[in-house]
XYZ file of N, CA and C in Angstrom:
462
model
N 1.733 -13.005 24.304
C 2.455 -13.051 25.560
C 2.639 -11.642 26.117
N 2.985 -10.705 25.236
C 3.195 -9.330 25.683
C 1.879 -8.713 26.135
N 0.773 -9.069 25.452
C -0.541 -8.535 25.828
C -0.915 -9.010 27.227
N -0.660 -10.287 27.510
C -0.976 -10.819 28.854
C -0.126 -10.113 29.899
N 1.149 -9.915 29.624
C 2.022 -9.212 30.559
C 1.537 -7.779 30.777
N 1.120 -7.110 29.713
C 0.601 -5.748 29.833
C -0.662 -5.698 30.673
N -1.559 -6.686 30.507
C -2.779 -6.728 31.327
C -2.466 -6.966 32.802
N -1.487 -7.825 33.094
C -1.095 -8.079 34.490
C -0.538 -6.815 35.114
N 0.312 -6.090 34.386
C 0.884 -4.844 34.911
C -0.211 -3.806 35.128
N -1.159 -3.696 34.203
C -2.263 -2.746 34.350
C -3.122 -3.091 35.557
N -3.417 -4.359 35.746
C -4.216 -4.785 36.900
C -3.485 -4.487 38.202
N -2.181 -4.724 38.240
C -1.399 -4.422 39.441
C -1.403 -2.922 39.725
N -1.313 -2.097 38.688
C -1.337 -0.649 38.891
C -2.683 -0.189 39.426
N -3.777 -0.768 38.954
C -5.107 -0.406 39.462
C -5.244 -0.807 40.929
N -4.765 -1.981 41.278
C -4.853 -2.433 42.675
C -4.032 -1.536 43.590
N -2.822 -1.187 43.169
C -1.973 -0.299 43.987
C -2.626 1.067 44.118
N -3.205 1.587 43.036
C -3.860 2.896 43.086
C -5.055 2.903 44.024
N -5.903 1.898 43.922
C -7.064 1.825 44.819
C -6.632 1.667 46.274
N -5.629 0.849 46.537
C -5.128 0.672 47.901
C -4.574 1.979 48.446
N -3.842 2.723 47.614
C -3.281 4.000 48.053
C -4.360 5.018 48.370
N -5.399 5.070 47.565
C -6.471 6.038 47.794
C -7.262 5.672 49.047
N -7.607 4.410 49.195
C -8.444 3.996 50.314
C -7.704 3.964 51.649
N -6.419 3.682 51.650
C -5.682 3.610 52.911
C -5.214 4.977 53.404
N -5.193 5.984 52.565
C -4.719 7.311 52.961
C -5.879 8.286 53.125
N -6.887 7.882 53.818
C -7.999 8.782 54.070
C -8.177 8.971 55.575
N -8.959 9.938 55.937
C -9.214 10.205 57.355
C -8.392 11.364 57.871
N -8.550 11.644 59.202
C -7.866 12.793 59.809
C -6.369 12.593 59.943
N -5.925 11.355 60.053
C -4.492 11.092 60.215
C -3.705 11.364 58.959
N -4.359 11.450 57.836
C -3.659 11.658 56.565
C -4.085 12.957 55.887
N -4.490 13.911 56.674
C -4.929 15.194 56.112
C -3.724 15.982 55.625
N -3.933 16.774 54.590
C -2.865 17.627 54.067
C -2.601 18.740 55.073
N -1.339 18.910 55.439
C -1.008 19.932 56.444
C -1.013 21.318 55.838
N -0.537 21.438 54.628
C -0.511 22.743 53.967
C -1.381 22.663 52.713
N -2.259 23.599 52.553
C -3.084 23.644 51.353
C -2.290 24.206 50.191
N -2.640 23.848 49.010
C -1.989 24.392 47.825
C -3.040 24.570 46.737
N -2.663 25.307 45.701
C -3.616 25.626 44.639
C -3.066 25.161 43.300
N -3.984 24.650 42.475
C -3.640 24.248 41.116
C -4.601 24.978 40.199
N -4.059 25.860 39.327
C -4.856 26.683 38.421
C -5.937 27.452 39.173
N -5.592 27.946 40.340
C -6.525 28.737 41.131
C -7.498 27.919 41.952
N -7.430 26.608 41.894
C -8.316 25.741 42.665
C -7.552 25.262 43.897
N -8.055 25.571 45.098
C -7.390 25.180 46.340
C -7.709 23.732 46.655
N -6.668 22.938 46.795
C -6.806 21.509 47.056
C -6.733 21.293 48.555
N -7.749 20.677 49.079
C -7.767 20.304 50.486
C -8.188 18.848 50.576
N -8.011 18.227 51.663
C -8.426 16.853 51.856
C -7.272 16.029 52.375
N -7.275 14.753 51.993
C -6.263 13.834 52.507
C -5.223 13.537 51.437
N -4.205 12.824 51.869
C -3.169 12.412 50.917
C -3.722 11.403 49.916
N -4.725 10.638 50.319
C -5.371 9.694 49.393
C -6.063 10.431 48.259
N -6.704 11.553 48.586
C -7.354 12.361 47.550
C -6.314 12.941 46.602
N -5.216 13.395 47.165
C -4.127 13.926 46.349
C -3.565 12.831 45.424
N -3.426 11.631 45.976
C -2.938 10.509 45.180
C -3.913 10.186 44.038
N -5.220 10.257 44.331
C -6.236 10.022 43.307
C -6.133 11.063 42.204
N -5.934 12.326 42.581
C -5.748 13.366 41.566
C -4.517 13.065 40.689
N -3.484 12.582 41.319
C -2.268 12.224 40.578
C -2.525 11.102 39.580
N -3.336 10.119 40.018
C -3.672 9.015 39.120
C -4.467 9.533 37.923
N -5.436 10.402 38.164
C -6.258 10.944 37.082
C -5.406 11.757 36.118
N -4.531 12.594 36.641
C -3.663 13.404 35.782
C -2.731 12.499 34.970
N -2.197 11.459 35.597
C -1.329 10.517 34.884
C -2.072 9.775 33.776
N -3.322 9.374 34.064
C -4.117 8.669 33.055
C -4.426 9.580 31.866
N -4.781 10.822 32.142
C -5.048 11.771 31.058
C -3.782 12.002 30.232
N -2.656 12.123 30.894
C -1.384 12.286 30.178
C -1.053 11.074 29.324
N -1.340 9.879 29.866
C -1.079 8.656 29.116
C -1.980 8.559 27.883
N -3.235 8.951 28.022
C -4.148 8.959 26.868
C -3.658 9.944 25.810
N -3.219 11.124 26.245
C -2.684 12.105 25.295
C -1.451 11.589 24.574
N -0.552 10.926 25.314
C 0.646 10.364 24.691
C 0.276 9.266 23.701
N -0.705 8.437 24.062
C -1.151 7.388 23.147
C -1.723 7.964 21.868
N -2.523 9.030 21.988
C -3.081 9.673 20.792
C -1.980 10.281 19.920
N -0.991 10.881 20.570
C 0.129 11.466 19.833
C 0.889 10.401 19.055
N 1.185 9.276 19.709
C 1.915 8.204 19.033
C 1.086 7.552 17.927
N -0.228 7.403 18.148
C -1.096 6.837 17.110
C -1.131 7.751 15.889
N -1.207 9.051 16.116
C -1.195 9.997 14.992
C 0.122 9.965 14.246
N 1.237 9.861 14.980
C 2.543 9.799 14.321
C 2.679 8.513 13.518
N 2.175 7.416 14.050
C 2.237 6.141 13.336
C 1.402 6.200 12.063
N 0.227 6.823 12.155
C -0.649 6.931 10.990
C -0.002 7.802 9.903
N 0.598 8.917 10.330
C 1.282 9.793 9.381
C 2.452 9.063 8.726
N 3.179 8.296 9.520
C 4.306 7.538 8.991
C 3.829 6.500 7.980
N 2.727 5.825 8.275
C 2.187 4.813 7.370
C 1.729 5.467 6.060
N 1.085 6.623 6.167
C 0.659 7.338 4.949
C 1.854 7.716 4.091
N 2.917 8.192 4.737
C 4.127 8.561 4.003
C 4.753 7.364 3.317
N 4.787 6.224 4.010
C 5.359 5.012 3.429
C 4.536 4.570 2.216
N 3.213 4.623 2.341
C 2.339 4.242 1.226
C 2.525 5.208 0.052
N 2.641 6.492 0.356
C 2.831 7.486 -0.709
C 4.157 7.265 -1.428
N 5.223 6.947 -0.674
C 6.514 6.679 -1.304
C 6.440 5.427 -2.175
N 5.740 4.397 -1.701
C 5.582 3.172 -2.487
C 4.813 3.458 -3.772
N 3.735 4.240 -3.662
C 2.950 4.582 -4.851
C 3.763 5.410 -5.845
N 4.592 6.305 -5.332
C 5.440 7.107 -6.207
C 6.449 6.231 -6.945
N 7.041 5.277 -6.245
C 7.981 4.359 -6.886
C 7.284 3.541 -7.959
N 6.086 3.057 -7.636
C 5.302 2.282 -8.607
C 4.961 3.126 -9.834
N 4.576 4.371 -9.616
C 4.229 5.263 -10.717
C 5.445 5.538 -11.599
N 6.597 5.742 -10.974
C 7.811 5.984 -11.760
C 8.173 4.757 -12.586
N 7.991 3.565 -12.003
C 8.283 2.333 -12.732
C 7.347 2.191 -13.931
N 6.061 2.482 -13.735
C 5.103 2.395 -14.838
C 5.396 3.430 -15.916
N 5.818 4.616 -15.498
C 6.170 5.656 -16.464
C 7.372 5.226 -17.302
N 8.375 4.646 -16.646
C 9.556 4.172 -17.374
C 9.174 3.072 -18.358
N 8.286 2.161 -17.950
C 7.820 1.113 -18.866
C 7.077 1.721 -20.051
N 6.251 2.728 -19.792
C 5.508 3.372 -20.880
C 6.464 4.055 -21.857
N 7.512 4.699 -21.339
C 8.496 5.330 -22.217
C 9.223 4.282 -23.065
N 9.555 3.151 -22.464
C 10.216 2.089 -23.228
C 9.302 1.559 -24.326
N 8.028 1.362 -24.005
C 7.071 0.911 -25.025
C 6.938 1.930 -26.147
N 6.868 3.212 -25.770
C 6.756 4.260 -26.775
C 7.972 4.263 -27.692
N 9.167 4.143 -27.097
C 10.384 4.140 -27.907
C 10.446 2.915 -28.816
N 10.015 1.755 -28.306
C 10.013 0.535 -29.107
C 9.043 0.662 -30.285
N 7.847 1.192 -30.028
C 6.870 1.372 -31.107
C 7.351 2.396 -32.130
N 8.005 3.457 -31.682
C 8.537 4.454 -32.616
C 9.627 3.835 -33.482
N 10.440 2.970 -32.889
C 11.489 2.302 -33.661
C 10.875 1.368 -34.700
N 9.818 0.646 -34.325
C 9.142 -0.231 -35.280
C 8.510 0.582 -36.412
N 7.905 1.713 -36.070
C 7.294 2.571 -37.075
C 8.356 3.092 -38.044
N 9.501 3.457 -37.527
C 10.589 3.945 -38.388
C 11.101 2.840 -39.296
N 11.149 1.600 -38.775
C 11.594 0.481 -39.606
C 10.602 0.217 -40.725
N 9.307 0.294 -40.419
C 8.277 0.070 -41.435
C 8.327 1.183 -42.474
N 8.527 2.407 -42.042
C 8.592 3.528 -42.975
C 9.820 3.409 -43.882
N 10.902 2.851 -43.358
C 12.123 2.718 -44.154
C 12.019 1.587 -45.163
N 11.307 0.488 -44.840
C 11.197 -0.663 -45.733
C 9.742 -1.112 -45.781
N 8.941 -0.628 -46.745
C 7.510 -0.942 -46.788
C 7.212 -2.409 -47.030
N 8.167 -3.196 -47.557
C 7.924 -4.617 -47.807
C 7.773 -5.400 -46.512
N 8.305 -4.893 -45.437
C 8.209 -5.589 -44.151
C 7.099 -5.001 -43.301
N 6.091 -4.424 -43.930
C 5.014 -3.765 -43.188
C 4.233 -4.740 -42.344
N 4.157 -6.021 -42.783
C 3.378 -6.987 -42.026
C 4.241 -7.853 -41.133
N 5.519 -7.690 -41.165
C 6.399 -8.522 -40.357
C 6.508 -7.941 -38.956
N 6.538 -8.829 -38.009
C 6.708 -8.379 -36.624
C 8.191 -8.328 -36.305
N 8.590 -7.691 -35.231
C 10.017 -7.603 -34.907
C 10.599 -8.951 -34.519
N 9.766 -9.964 -34.280
C 10.261 -11.271 -33.875
C 10.412 -12.222 -35.043
N 10.172 -11.741 -36.245
C 10.368 -12.546 -37.432
C 9.148 -13.356 -37.831
N 8.024 -13.196 -37.213
C 6.810 -13.923 -37.554
C 5.964 -13.039 -38.446
N 5.538 -13.561 -39.567
C 4.728 -12.797 -40.501
C 3.280 -12.870 -40.050
N 2.745 -11.773 -39.523
C 1.408 -11.776 -38.959
C 0.352 -11.280 -39.953
N 0.755 -10.574 -40.972
C -0.222 -9.987 -41.868
C -0.604 -10.893 -43.022
N 0.242 -11.799 -43.384
C -0.007 -12.659 -44.540
C -0.165 -14.096 -44.069
N -1.087 -14.780 -44.690
C -1.312 -16.182 -44.345
C -0.526 -17.034 -45.332
N 0.150 -18.064 -44.854
C 0.927 -18.917 -45.759
C 0.020 -19.675 -46.718
N 0.603 -20.186 -47.771
C -0.160 -20.945 -48.764
C -0.761 -22.171 -48.096
N -1.956 -22.522 -48.509
C -2.625 -23.679 -47.933
C -3.439 -23.324 -46.708
N -3.463 -22.065 -46.311
C -4.267 -21.636 -45.177
C -3.721 -22.059 -43.829
N -2.453 -22.378 -43.736
C -1.873 -22.797 -42.467
C -1.231 -21.598 -41.777
N -1.437 -21.535 -40.490
C -0.730 -20.546 -39.669
C -0.580 -21.132 -38.274
N -0.135 -20.373 -37.331
C 0.129 -20.902 -35.988
C -1.140 -21.329 -35.271
N -2.292 -20.743 -35.640
C -3.549 -21.143 -35.019
C -4.112 -22.410 -35.634
N -3.814 -22.624 -36.914
C -4.319 -23.788 -37.647
C -3.135 -24.464 -38.334
N -2.352 -25.251 -37.598
C -1.132 -25.813 -38.202
C -1.406 -26.828 -39.308
N -2.609 -27.403 -39.332
C -2.931 -28.378 -40.367
C -3.850 -27.790 -41.430
N -4.000 -26.494 -41.439
C -4.835 -25.826 -42.414
C -6.234 -25.605 -41.875
N -7.023 -24.856 -42.653
C -8.391 -24.575 -42.251
C -9.282 -25.759 -42.572
N -10.420 -25.832 -41.948
C -11.350 -26.932 -42.164
C -11.971 -26.864 -43.562
N -12.209 -25.683 -44.015
C -12.797 -25.560 -45.349
C -11.690 -25.631 -46.370
N -11.901 -26.413 -47.373
C -10.904 -26.505 -48.439
C -11.452 -25.748 -49.631
N -10.693 -24.852 -50.104
C -11.102 -24.071 -51.256
C -9.915 -23.972 -52.183
N -10.206 -23.765 -53.405
C -9.128 -23.618 -54.383
C -8.517 -22.239 -54.213
N -7.209 -22.146 -54.317
C -6.566 -20.844 -54.197
C -7.013 -19.917 -55.323
N -7.299 -18.701 -54.982
C -7.718 -17.715 -55.982
C -6.506 -16.964 -56.454
N -6.720 -16.106 -57.454
C -5.608 -15.305 -57.956
C -5.122 -14.328 -56.887
N -6.048 -13.952 -56.007
C -5.647 -13.056 -54.919
C -4.687 -13.756 -53.973
N -4.941 -15.052 -53.660
C -4.058 -15.825 -52.786
C -2.715 -16.073 -53.458
N -2.720 -16.323 -54.757
C -1.488 -16.594 -55.468
C -0.643 -15.330 -55.528
N -1.284 -14.163 -55.618
C -0.527 -12.914 -55.700
C 0.211 -12.629 -54.403
N -0.266 -13.123 -53.363
C 0.419 -12.902 -52.089
C 1.674 -13.668 -52.087
């Protein structure tokens, strides 16, 4: 809706500009006093002067648009950089927590070597229960073998 409104306003401005330039030409609309812009003497009609005004306004509008686009882009880059920094800090904090947790587990294992295969959640991951049953094979392994002295020693 806003785009359509903007196009209607732009079209109206072009029509008014063309009407102003074309209706203010001829001897009746000649500039009475000449003037200079950057050393260039402007002569002609008021329509020509109006056309120069339109061109200068359009160039100014393009410059303002470029300025705002650059500011928006810089702002977006800054927002992305701040988001990435926050994400990096969060990942760093998680890594520190993991490091501290692993160091605590290592200290527990060093203090009590009998629990070397036990996990912090109470599940024995290093030793297989008698009968070959574990969480992956709750009914035992498919192969049935007699327990060896090595299995009994565990």
